[in-house]
Short mmCIF file of C-alpha atoms in Angstrom, two decimals:
data_model
loop_
_atom_site.label_atom_id
_atom_site.label_comp_id
_atom_site.label_asym_id
_atom_site.label_seq_id
_atom_site.Cartn_x
_atom_site.Cartn_y
_atom_site.Cartn_z
CA MET A 1 -59.85 95.86 60.83
CA ALA A 2 -61.36 98.25 63.34
CA SER A 3 -59.32 101.31 64.33
CA ARG A 4 -58.24 102.20 67.85
CA GLU A 5 -60.89 104.91 67.91
CA GLN A 6 -63.57 102.31 67.10
CA HIS A 7 -62.22 100.09 69.86
CA ARG A 8 -62.25 103.06 72.24
CA ARG A 9 -65.91 103.75 71.43
CA GLN A 10 -66.80 100.08 71.90
CA LEU A 11 -64.98 99.92 75.23
CA CYS A 12 -66.40 103.23 76.52
CA ALA A 13 -69.95 102.17 75.60
CA GLY A 14 -69.46 98.93 77.53
CA ILE A 15 -67.99 100.73 80.54
CA LYS A 16 -70.98 103.08 80.59
CA THR A 17 -73.42 100.14 80.39
CA LEU A 18 -71.64 98.54 83.35
CA GLY A 19 -72.21 101.74 85.33
CA LEU A 20 -68.50 102.43 85.78
CA ALA A 21 -66.77 105.79 85.53
CA LEU A 22 -63.13 105.48 84.42
CA GLU A 23 -60.70 108.29 83.66
CA ASP A 24 -59.48 108.62 80.07
CA SER A 25 -56.00 107.55 81.16
CA LYS A 26 -57.36 104.21 82.44
CA VAL A 27 -59.34 103.65 79.23
CA GLU A 28 -56.11 104.20 77.28
CA GLN A 29 -54.26 101.71 79.50
CA LEU A 30 -57.01 99.14 78.93
CA LEU A 31 -56.76 99.68 75.16
CA ASP A 32 -52.95 99.42 75.28
CA TYR A 33 -53.29 96.17 77.24
CA ILE A 34 -55.77 94.52 74.86
CA THR A 35 -53.74 95.68 71.85
CA GLU A 36 -50.63 93.98 73.27
CA PHE A 37 -52.74 90.96 74.22
CA ALA A 38 -53.94 90.57 70.61
CA LYS A 39 -50.39 91.01 69.28
CA TRP A 40 -48.79 88.47 71.63
CA ASN A 41 -51.72 86.08 71.27
CA ARG A 42 -50.63 85.21 67.74
CA ALA A 43 -47.36 83.73 69.02
CA TYR A 44 -48.06 82.87 72.67
CA ASN A 45 -51.63 81.52 72.39
CA LEU A 46 -52.88 83.51 75.39
CA SER A 47 -56.51 82.96 74.42
CA ALA A 48 -58.71 81.08 71.95
CA VAL A 49 -60.41 84.41 71.18
CA ARG A 50 -58.66 85.85 68.11
CA ASN A 51 -60.62 88.97 67.19
CA ILE A 52 -59.84 92.12 69.19
CA ASP A 53 -63.50 93.25 69.07
CA ASP A 54 -64.45 89.97 70.77
CA MET A 55 -61.56 90.35 73.22
CA ILE A 56 -62.96 93.71 74.35
CA VAL A 57 -66.24 92.00 75.24
CA ARG A 58 -65.11 88.58 76.45
CA HIS A 59 -61.94 89.67 78.22
CA LEU A 60 -62.02 93.38 79.12
CA LEU A 61 -65.72 93.97 79.80
CA ASP A 62 -66.09 90.55 81.42
CA SER A 63 -63.27 91.47 83.83
CA LEU A 64 -64.55 95.01 84.40
CA ALA A 65 -67.98 93.65 85.36
CA VAL A 66 -66.55 92.51 88.73
CA VAL A 67 -64.83 95.83 89.55
CA PRO A 68 -67.53 97.12 91.95
CA HIS A 69 -67.67 93.85 93.87
CA VAL A 70 -64.03 93.10 94.73
CA ALA A 71 -62.95 94.35 98.16
CA GLY A 72 -59.62 94.32 99.97
CA GLN A 73 -56.19 95.90 99.67
CA ARG A 74 -54.24 92.78 98.63
CA ILE A 75 -55.71 90.56 95.91
CA ILE A 76 -54.25 87.53 94.14
CA ASP A 77 -55.49 86.46 90.71
CA VAL A 78 -54.87 82.71 90.48
CA GLY A 79 -54.56 81.08 87.06
CA THR A 80 -54.49 84.56 85.54
CA GLY A 81 -53.49 83.39 82.05
CA GLY A 82 -52.79 86.54 80.09
CA GLY A 83 -53.70 88.75 83.06
CA LEU A 84 -57.47 88.41 83.38
CA PRO A 85 -59.07 89.81 85.45
CA GLY A 86 -55.93 90.97 87.30
CA ILE A 87 -54.62 93.57 84.84
CA PRO A 88 -57.98 95.35 84.33
CA LEU A 89 -58.52 95.35 88.11
CA ALA A 90 -55.01 96.74 88.72
CA ILE A 91 -55.67 99.51 86.18
CA CYS A 92 -58.94 100.42 87.89
CA TYR A 93 -57.49 100.27 91.42
CA PRO A 94 -53.93 101.69 91.35
CA GLU A 95 -54.05 102.09 95.15
CA ARG A 96 -54.45 98.34 95.72
CA GLN A 97 -51.85 95.57 95.36
CA PHE A 98 -52.41 92.71 92.88
CA THR A 99 -50.44 89.51 92.54
CA LEU A 100 -50.97 87.65 89.25
CA LEU A 101 -50.04 83.98 89.31
CA ASP A 102 -49.84 81.42 86.51
CA SER A 103 -47.83 78.25 85.97
CA ASN A 104 -47.32 78.99 82.25
CA GLY A 105 -44.04 80.84 81.73
CA LYS A 106 -45.02 82.31 78.37
CA LYS A 107 -48.10 83.88 79.89
CA THR A 108 -46.27 85.34 82.90
CA ARG A 109 -43.62 86.77 80.56
CA PHE A 110 -46.40 88.56 78.71
CA ILE A 111 -47.86 89.88 81.98
CA PHE A 112 -44.45 91.18 83.08
CA HIS A 113 -44.09 92.91 79.70
CA VAL A 114 -47.52 94.56 80.13
CA LYS A 115 -46.78 95.54 83.75
CA THR A 116 -43.61 97.31 82.56
CA LEU A 117 -45.20 98.86 79.48
CA LEU A 118 -48.16 100.30 81.40
CA GLY A 119 -46.19 101.26 84.51
CA LEU A 120 -48.34 99.12 86.80
CA HIS A 121 -46.31 99.40 90.00
CA ASN A 122 -49.12 97.73 91.95
CA VAL A 123 -48.71 94.41 90.10
CA THR A 124 -46.50 91.50 91.16
CA VAL A 125 -46.07 88.59 88.75
CA GLU A 126 -45.59 85.01 90.02
CA ASN A 127 -44.74 82.07 87.75
CA GLY A 128 -45.48 78.76 89.47
CA ARG A 129 -48.12 76.49 90.92
CA VAL A 130 -50.49 78.00 93.45
CA GLU A 131 -49.95 75.14 95.93
CA ALA A 132 -46.24 76.02 96.11
CA LEU A 133 -46.70 79.76 96.68
CA GLU A 134 -45.66 80.88 100.17
CA PRO A 135 -46.48 84.60 100.41
CA THR A 136 -44.84 86.69 103.12
CA GLN A 137 -48.17 88.46 103.58
CA LEU A 138 -51.59 86.83 103.11
CA PHE A 139 -54.30 88.15 100.81
CA ASP A 140 -57.66 89.81 101.44
CA GLY A 141 -59.07 88.20 98.32
CA VAL A 142 -58.38 85.31 95.95
CA ILE A 143 -60.00 85.76 92.53
CA SER A 144 -60.11 83.38 89.59
CA ARG A 145 -61.77 83.43 86.20
CA ALA A 146 -62.72 79.96 84.95
CA PHE A 147 -59.60 78.60 86.67
CA ALA A 148 -60.89 75.43 88.32
CA SER A 149 -63.81 73.89 90.17
CA LEU A 150 -64.79 75.58 93.44
CA ALA A 151 -63.46 72.55 95.33
CA ASP A 152 -60.06 72.85 93.65
CA MET A 153 -59.96 76.63 93.91
CA THR A 154 -60.69 76.66 97.64
CA GLY A 155 -58.54 73.61 98.34
CA TRP A 156 -55.47 74.84 96.48
CA CYS A 157 -55.73 78.46 97.62
CA GLN A 158 -56.95 78.31 101.23
CA HIS A 159 -53.40 78.87 102.56
CA LEU A 160 -53.29 82.25 100.78
CA LEU A 161 -56.26 83.90 102.53
CA ALA A 162 -55.86 86.24 105.47
CA ALA A 163 -58.39 86.07 108.32
CA GLY A 164 -61.66 87.42 106.99
CA GLY A 165 -60.49 87.08 103.38
CA LYS A 166 -62.86 86.10 100.58
CA PHE A 167 -62.83 83.94 97.48
CA TYR A 168 -64.13 85.57 94.28
CA ALA A 169 -65.01 82.94 91.69
CA MET A 170 -65.96 84.12 88.20
CA LYS A 171 -68.20 81.52 86.57
CA GLY A 172 -70.46 81.04 83.58
CA GLN A 173 -73.55 79.11 84.60
CA PHE A 174 -74.42 79.04 88.30
CA PRO A 175 -72.45 76.04 89.68
CA LYS A 176 -75.00 74.57 92.09
CA GLY A 177 -73.29 71.18 92.21
CA GLU A 178 -69.85 72.68 92.89
CA LEU A 179 -71.27 74.72 95.77
CA ALA A 180 -72.83 71.60 97.30
CA GLU A 181 -69.40 69.89 97.24
CA ILE A 182 -67.82 72.53 99.46
CA ALA A 183 -70.84 73.43 101.64
CA ASP A 184 -69.25 71.94 104.77
CA ARG A 185 -66.17 74.17 104.44
CA TYR A 186 -67.24 77.33 102.60
CA GLN A 187 -70.41 79.37 102.46
CA LEU A 188 -71.77 81.50 99.64
CA VAL A 189 -71.73 85.08 100.92
CA GLU A 190 -73.12 86.63 97.76
CA ARG A 191 -74.21 85.56 94.28
CA ILE A 192 -73.93 88.31 91.69
CA ASP A 193 -75.53 87.85 88.28
CA LEU A 194 -73.24 89.74 85.94
CA ARG A 195 -74.52 91.46 82.82
CA VAL A 196 -71.62 91.78 80.41
CA PRO A 197 -72.42 94.12 77.48
CA GLY A 198 -72.32 92.17 74.21
CA GLU A 199 -72.18 88.78 75.96
CA ALA A 200 -75.34 86.66 75.74
CA GLY A 201 -74.17 83.80 77.96
CA GLU A 202 -74.67 83.58 81.72
CA ARG A 203 -71.96 85.10 83.91
CA HIS A 204 -71.77 84.95 87.70
CA LEU A 205 -69.50 86.16 90.44
CA LEU A 206 -69.61 84.05 93.60
CA ILE A 207 -68.18 85.47 96.82
CA LEU A 208 -67.25 82.74 99.30
CA ASP A 209 -66.17 82.75 102.92
CA ARG A 210 -65.07 80.03 105.29
CA ALA A 211 -68.04 78.28 106.88
CA VAL A 212 -68.59 79.24 110.51
#
C-alpha cells in the first residue's frame, strides 16, 4: 500500500500538470479528504473506485481540472455523492460558498463528517432531492459530475440559478445528442476539453446559459 508521502507526490505532480498552484495546507486537506473517502468507502460504498491511487486520479484530479473554469460566489454541487467536485472546489476557494446536495443520506453524512474534520466553513450540506430544494438565495453556478443528462440537469435545477447564472456539466464524451435536446432552452457558452493527468478517457466541461 502506498504511503501518504507517495500519495502527496502523486497529487502534487497532477496539480502541477493541471497548471494549478495550491498551498501546502490545501494539498494536505485534499489528502485528508481522499484518505477519509477511501476509509468510509469500504462501509458506505461512496464510489466503485476502490484503490486510493486511482481515487487521486479519477476523483481528486478530475475535480481539480475544472477549478480554473468555475466562476461565481455561490455554487451548488448537485448529486455530489461523496463530495465531488464540491469538496475539492471548496478547499481551493475558501472565499466562496458551496452547497453540496445529494439524496443519499449515507453520502451526506460522510460529507458533513469531512466538512467538520477539515473545518470547511464555506460548505453547506443538503440531504434531499434537488427538485424539492427551495434556497433562500439563488446560485451563481450549478455544477454536476456525471449526475444526469443535460435535459434532466437543466430541468431539475433551473429554479436554483440566479439571473446570469451558469450550468457547469462535467461529462466524459462530448454529449452532442444531449445538447441538441436542450438547444431551444439552453446554449453552450463554452466547451472545455479537460486533460486529467493519468486519465486516458475523454473528459469535458460544458458551460451552459439560458438561451436568449
